Short mmCIF file of C-alpha atoms in Angstrom, two decimals:
data_model
loop_
_atom_site.label_atom_id
_atom_site.label_comp_id
_atom_site.label_asym_id
_atom_site.label_seq_id
_atom_site.Cartn_x
_atom_site.Cartn_y
_atom_site.Cartn_z
CA MET B 1 -74.33 100.61 -85.63
CA THR B 2 -74.48 98.37 -82.66
CA LYS B 3 -78.04 97.04 -82.08
CA VAL B 4 -79.35 96.20 -78.64
CA SER B 5 -82.64 94.38 -77.86
CA VAL B 6 -84.25 94.42 -74.42
CA ILE B 7 -86.78 91.67 -74.03
CA GLY B 8 -88.62 91.94 -70.85
CA SER B 9 -91.25 93.55 -68.70
CA ILE B 10 -93.14 96.75 -69.26
CA SER B 11 -95.15 98.18 -66.33
CA MET B 12 -96.63 101.24 -64.75
CA ASP B 13 -95.13 101.98 -61.31
CA LEU B 14 -97.68 103.12 -58.69
CA VAL B 15 -95.44 104.76 -56.12
CA THR B 16 -96.34 105.84 -52.53
CA ARG B 17 -93.91 107.60 -50.24
CA THR B 18 -94.45 107.18 -46.51
CA ASN B 19 -92.50 107.82 -43.24
CA ARG B 20 -93.18 104.20 -42.21
CA VAL B 21 -94.74 101.09 -43.44
CA PRO B 22 -98.05 100.11 -41.69
CA ASN B 23 -98.24 96.90 -39.69
CA ALA B 24 -100.97 94.34 -40.43
CA GLY B 25 -104.38 95.82 -39.90
CA GLU B 26 -103.03 99.36 -39.55
CA THR B 27 -103.61 102.56 -41.62
CA VAL B 28 -100.95 105.22 -41.91
CA PHE B 29 -100.85 108.47 -43.85
CA GLY B 30 -98.48 108.64 -46.82
CA LYS B 31 -96.46 111.65 -48.08
CA ASP B 32 -97.30 111.54 -51.82
CA PHE B 33 -98.17 109.25 -54.70
CA ALA B 34 -97.14 109.11 -58.41
CA MET B 35 -97.60 106.93 -61.46
CA VAL B 36 -94.49 106.62 -63.56
CA PRO B 37 -93.43 104.22 -66.34
CA GLY B 38 -91.42 101.19 -65.15
CA GLY B 39 -90.89 97.47 -65.48
CA LYS B 40 -87.23 96.08 -65.41
CA GLY B 41 -87.18 95.56 -69.13
CA ALA B 42 -88.49 99.06 -69.97
CA ASN B 43 -86.30 100.70 -67.32
CA GLN B 44 -83.02 98.96 -68.71
CA ALA B 45 -83.95 100.03 -72.33
CA VAL B 46 -84.47 103.74 -71.15
CA ALA B 47 -81.28 103.63 -69.16
CA PHE B 48 -79.33 102.43 -72.22
CA ALA B 49 -81.03 104.96 -74.49
CA ARG B 50 -80.17 107.83 -72.24
CA LEU B 51 -76.49 106.97 -72.58
CA SER B 52 -76.10 105.70 -76.16
CA PRO B 53 -76.68 106.87 -79.68
CA ASN B 54 -76.96 103.21 -80.74
CA GLU B 55 -80.34 101.58 -81.50
CA VAL B 56 -82.20 99.92 -78.61
CA SER B 57 -85.36 98.04 -79.29
CA MET B 58 -87.90 96.99 -76.67
CA ILE B 59 -89.71 93.67 -77.09
CA GLY B 60 -92.65 93.05 -74.73
CA ALA B 61 -96.31 93.63 -74.27
CA VAL B 62 -98.70 96.15 -72.87
CA GLY B 63 -102.54 96.06 -72.35
CA LYS B 64 -105.18 97.98 -74.25
CA ASP B 65 -105.48 100.65 -71.60
CA ALA B 66 -104.39 104.12 -70.56
CA PHE B 67 -101.24 102.79 -68.86
CA GLY B 68 -100.12 101.04 -72.07
CA GLU B 69 -100.69 104.15 -74.16
CA SER B 70 -98.73 106.24 -71.57
CA ILE B 71 -95.81 103.82 -71.60
CA LEU B 72 -95.57 103.70 -75.40
CA GLN B 73 -95.49 107.50 -75.50
CA ASN B 74 -92.66 107.34 -72.88
CA PHE B 75 -90.59 105.03 -75.03
CA LYS B 76 -91.04 107.52 -77.93
CA GLU B 77 -89.80 110.40 -75.76
CA ASN B 78 -86.80 108.36 -74.76
CA ALA B 79 -85.85 107.23 -78.20
CA VAL B 80 -86.42 103.55 -77.46
CA LEU B 81 -87.80 101.70 -80.56
CA PHE B 82 -91.15 100.11 -79.66
CA GLU B 83 -92.61 98.61 -82.85
CA ASN B 84 -92.13 95.14 -81.33
CA VAL B 85 -94.15 95.93 -78.20
CA GLY B 86 -97.51 94.29 -78.78
CA THR B 87 -100.87 95.21 -77.33
CA VAL B 88 -102.75 92.22 -75.72
CA PRO B 89 -106.02 91.66 -73.97
CA GLN B 90 -104.50 91.42 -70.60
CA THR B 91 -104.12 94.66 -68.50
CA THR B 92 -100.75 96.45 -68.52
CA GLY B 93 -98.42 95.15 -65.75
CA ILE B 94 -98.12 97.24 -62.65
CA ALA B 95 -95.68 97.55 -59.69
CA GLN B 96 -96.97 98.80 -56.41
CA ILE B 97 -93.92 100.47 -54.84
CA THR B 98 -93.65 101.83 -51.21
CA LEU B 99 -90.75 104.11 -50.57
CA TYR B 100 -89.57 104.74 -47.05
CA ASP B 101 -86.31 105.20 -45.12
CA ASP B 102 -84.22 105.37 -48.35
CA ASP B 103 -85.48 101.90 -49.31
CA ASN B 104 -88.42 100.35 -51.14
CA ARG B 105 -90.90 97.45 -51.03
CA ILE B 106 -92.34 96.28 -54.26
CA ILE B 107 -95.36 94.06 -55.30
CA ILE B 108 -95.53 93.20 -58.93
CA ILE B 109 -98.72 92.33 -60.89
CA PRO B 110 -97.31 90.91 -64.25
CA GLY B 111 -100.47 91.41 -66.33
CA ALA B 112 -99.53 91.63 -70.01
CA ASN B 113 -95.93 90.60 -69.26
CA ASN B 114 -97.14 87.08 -68.66
CA GLU B 115 -98.27 86.97 -72.29
CA VAL B 116 -94.63 87.25 -73.52
CA LEU B 117 -94.33 83.52 -74.07
CA PRO B 118 -92.03 81.73 -76.64
CA SER B 119 -95.06 81.66 -79.10
CA TYR B 120 -95.32 85.45 -78.78
CA LEU B 121 -91.93 85.75 -80.36
CA ALA B 122 -92.76 83.67 -83.43
CA ASP B 123 -92.44 86.60 -85.82
CA LEU B 124 -89.65 88.30 -83.88
CA TRP B 125 -86.69 85.81 -84.13
CA GLU B 126 -85.24 87.51 -87.18
CA LYS B 127 -85.39 90.78 -85.43
CA ILE B 128 -83.55 89.35 -82.42
CA LYS B 129 -80.98 87.82 -84.70
CA GLU B 130 -79.97 91.33 -85.84
CA SER B 131 -78.98 92.22 -82.30
CA HIS B 132 -75.37 92.44 -81.11
CA LEU B 133 -76.50 92.38 -77.44
CA VAL B 134 -79.70 91.04 -75.79
CA ILE B 135 -80.78 92.14 -72.26
CA LEU B 136 -82.99 89.84 -70.26
CA GLN B 137 -84.62 89.92 -66.72
CA ASN B 138 -87.06 87.82 -64.84
CA GLU B 139 -90.37 89.60 -65.06
CA ILE B 140 -91.51 87.59 -68.11
CA PRO B 141 -91.96 83.80 -68.06
CA HIS B 142 -88.84 81.70 -67.46
CA GLU B 143 -89.47 79.48 -70.63
CA THR B 144 -89.29 82.68 -72.72
CA ASN B 145 -85.98 83.67 -71.31
CA LEU B 146 -84.56 80.21 -71.70
CA ALA B 147 -85.73 80.06 -75.39
CA ILE B 148 -84.13 83.42 -76.13
CA ALA B 149 -80.91 82.58 -74.37
CA LYS B 150 -80.54 79.32 -76.28
CA PHE B 151 -81.33 81.08 -79.57
CA CYS B 152 -78.71 83.76 -78.84
CA LYS B 153 -76.08 81.16 -77.96
CA GLU B 154 -76.79 79.29 -81.28
CA ASN B 155 -76.41 82.55 -83.17
CA ALA B 156 -73.44 84.05 -81.35
CA ILE B 157 -75.38 86.93 -79.82
CA LYS B 158 -74.15 88.29 -76.50
CA VAL B 159 -76.63 88.16 -73.58
CA LEU B 160 -76.70 90.19 -70.41
CA TYR B 161 -78.99 88.40 -67.84
CA ASN B 162 -80.26 90.31 -64.87
CA PRO B 163 -81.84 87.45 -62.74
CA ALA B 164 -84.29 89.69 -60.78
CA PRO B 165 -86.50 88.87 -59.21
CA ALA B 166 -84.68 85.61 -58.43
CA ARG B 167 -86.25 82.23 -59.04
CA LYS B 168 -84.96 78.76 -58.52
CA THR B 169 -85.05 77.92 -62.18
CA ASP B 170 -82.51 80.56 -63.12
CA LEU B 171 -79.54 78.24 -63.01
CA GLU B 172 -80.77 76.73 -66.34
CA MET B 173 -79.89 80.03 -67.98
CA ILE B 174 -76.32 80.31 -66.93
CA ASP B 175 -74.75 78.10 -69.61
CA PHE B 176 -76.39 80.14 -72.30
CA VAL B 177 -75.65 83.69 -71.32
CA ASP B 178 -72.52 85.81 -71.23
CA TYR B 179 -73.04 88.13 -68.26
CA ILE B 180 -75.09 87.62 -65.03
CA THR B 181 -75.80 90.59 -62.88
CA PRO B 182 -77.64 89.57 -59.65
CA ASN B 183 -77.68 91.59 -56.41
CA GLU B 184 -76.32 89.86 -53.28
CA HIS B 185 -79.79 88.44 -52.28
CA GLU B 186 -80.47 87.08 -55.90
CA CYS B 187 -76.93 85.52 -55.93
CA LYS B 188 -77.68 83.63 -52.72
CA GLU B 189 -80.93 82.39 -54.25
CA LEU B 190 -79.05 81.20 -57.35
CA PHE B 191 -76.18 79.55 -55.36
CA PRO B 192 -77.44 78.79 -51.85
CA ASN B 193 -74.78 76.32 -50.98
CA LEU B 194 -71.65 78.11 -52.29
CA ALA B 195 -69.51 80.83 -50.82
CA LEU B 196 -69.59 84.18 -52.75
CA GLU B 197 -65.84 84.13 -53.59
CA GLU B 198 -66.09 80.54 -54.83
CA ILE B 199 -68.99 81.38 -57.12
CA LEU B 200 -67.28 84.49 -58.45
CA LYS B 201 -64.13 82.56 -59.31
CA LYS B 202 -66.03 79.82 -61.09
CA TYR B 203 -67.78 82.54 -63.24
CA SER B 204 -65.00 84.90 -63.58
CA ASN B 205 -65.65 87.78 -65.95
CA ARG B 206 -69.26 86.70 -66.20
CA LEU B 207 -70.91 87.05 -62.75
CA ILE B 208 -71.14 90.65 -61.55
CA VAL B 209 -72.73 90.91 -58.14
CA THR B 210 -74.13 94.27 -56.89
CA LEU B 211 -73.87 94.92 -53.25
CA GLY B 212 -75.93 98.12 -52.90
CA SER B 213 -74.02 100.69 -50.77
CA GLU B 214 -71.12 98.35 -50.74
CA GLY B 215 -70.47 98.61 -54.47
CA VAL B 216 -69.90 95.71 -56.98
CA ILE B 217 -67.78 92.57 -56.76
CA PHE B 218 -66.47 90.30 -59.58
CA HIS B 219 -63.56 88.06 -60.40
CA ASP B 220 -61.37 89.02 -63.29
CA GLY B 221 -59.86 85.46 -63.80
CA GLU B 222 -56.83 86.35 -61.49
CA THR B 223 -58.15 88.05 -58.49
CA LEU B 224 -61.34 89.21 -56.77
CA GLN B 225 -62.20 92.86 -57.71
CA LYS B 226 -64.34 95.13 -55.72
CA ILE B 227 -65.49 98.49 -57.08
CA PRO B 228 -66.81 100.72 -54.30
CA ALA B 229 -70.20 102.58 -54.46
CA ILE B 230 -70.24 106.34 -54.37
CA LYS B 231 -71.94 108.11 -51.45
CA ALA B 232 -74.99 110.02 -52.31
CA LYS B 233 -78.06 111.73 -50.83
CA VAL B 234 -80.70 109.10 -51.56
CA VAL B 235 -84.06 110.15 -52.96
CA ASP B 236 -85.31 106.88 -54.56
CA THR B 237 -83.44 103.59 -55.07
CA THR B 238 -86.09 101.98 -57.27
CA GLY B 239 -84.38 102.16 -60.59
CA ALA B 240 -80.75 101.79 -59.22
CA GLY B 241 -80.25 98.19 -60.38
CA ASP B 242 -81.89 98.79 -63.73
CA THR B 243 -79.70 101.82 -64.34
CA PHE B 244 -76.71 99.76 -63.49
CA ASN B 245 -77.66 97.13 -66.00
CA GLY B 246 -78.48 99.59 -68.83
CA ALA B 247 -75.13 101.46 -68.24
CA PHE B 248 -73.18 98.30 -67.94
CA ALA B 249 -74.59 97.23 -71.29
CA PHE B 250 -73.67 100.61 -72.74
CA GLY B 251 -70.10 100.13 -71.48
CA LEU B 252 -69.92 96.78 -73.26
CA THR B 253 -71.18 98.23 -76.42
CA GLU B 254 -68.55 100.91 -76.23
CA ASN B 255 -65.81 98.18 -75.93
CA LEU B 256 -64.93 99.08 -72.54
CA SER B 257 -63.40 96.39 -70.30
CA ILE B 258 -65.78 94.69 -67.88
CA SER B 259 -64.15 96.58 -64.84
CA ASP B 260 -64.49 99.88 -66.76
CA SER B 261 -68.09 99.06 -67.78
CA ILE B 262 -68.78 98.36 -64.08
CA ARG B 263 -67.18 101.71 -63.10
CA LEU B 264 -69.34 103.61 -65.52
CA ALA B 265 -72.49 101.69 -64.34
CA VAL B 266 -71.64 102.46 -60.78
CA VAL B 267 -71.53 106.19 -61.52
CA ALA B 268 -74.74 106.06 -63.52
CA SER B 269 -76.56 104.29 -60.67
CA HIS B 270 -75.11 106.83 -58.12
CA LEU B 271 -76.77 109.65 -60.13
CA SER B 272 -79.97 107.78 -60.65
CA ILE B 273 -80.90 107.46 -56.84
CA GLN B 274 -80.73 111.22 -56.42
CA LYS B 275 -84.06 111.72 -58.17
CA PHE B 276 -87.49 110.42 -57.96
CA GLY B 277 -88.82 107.56 -60.09
CA ALA B 278 -87.24 104.44 -61.55
CA GLN B 279 -86.59 106.30 -64.79
CA GLY B 280 -86.67 109.88 -63.51
CA GLY B 281 -83.09 109.82 -62.35
CA MET B 282 -81.52 107.89 -65.16
CA PRO B 283 -78.61 110.08 -66.36
CA LYS B 284 -77.62 111.19 -69.77
CA LEU B 285 -74.05 110.43 -71.01
CA SER B 286 -73.04 114.01 -70.43
CA GLU B 287 -73.99 113.82 -66.74
CA VAL B 288 -72.08 110.55 -66.39
CA LYS B 289 -68.94 111.89 -68.09
CA ALA B 290 -69.10 115.11 -65.88
CA LYS B 291 -69.26 112.90 -62.69
CA LEU B 292 -66.37 110.72 -64.03
CA LYS B 293 -64.32 113.84 -64.53
CA GLU B 294 -65.20 115.01 -60.97
CA LEU B 295 -64.04 111.69 -59.55
CA GLU B 296 -60.98 111.74 -61.77
CA ILE B 297 -62.01 108.38 -63.32
CA ASN B 298 -60.61 108.20 -66.94
CA LEU B 299 -62.57 105.53 -68.97
CA TYR B 300 -62.28 107.05 -72.40
#
């Protein structure tokens, strides 16, 4: 059985929907409010688990609070292994999300996620070593990601790295990971002085850039490849990128080509934005297969 480990953030999303964002000093009425499990790491683990019968293990931290308890229960309900999610004195991380005009604005309070330092992994390296694929993001400390990436490189473990949110130190990671999946903004943060086509060619079959409603672009070693997005009635885009990454990882574990893994991930992401919540719209494999059939895309 293929084993996947997701090492990253675990948070509770505090989501407000509004018709418009207030200006400084202004108060506006919102439409509704919800609390739903989130965090890029947790989201990507759930996205993978919804699609795959293979084992996916979450490694991270929550606080000793009601949010942490609720999140652990959510992992259980979604068949994500969570025995390596620790409980720490810090409060569970939160993300304050404002939804408006088919888009979102997000403020992150890392909380317990900042406790996931290299020392936190002292008893988990052997568990990580059992993985066939490790998924990383940027909502835990950079030094932890770098230590994991180097360890995986030394042990021939594939790494999918989603450099979100972008930070200037991320370039250190690139030599140690197999796949890098920034969005267009994050790609510009990583490579501010290079043209997109030049970067994609340099990191062919490794750098996959998501372009929102414009689709996904990568270089296959011979030519630039662009896979279009699928039009949808947007309800909530919050988990679209995380769904893409979880589904792309699933495609890789199914031994699909990079281009076919991207096509599958585009379909999964398309389905995810039609429901509320980062995890609420993440599709099951049967839903993805039905949409692939409808679109006459044959991946299997």
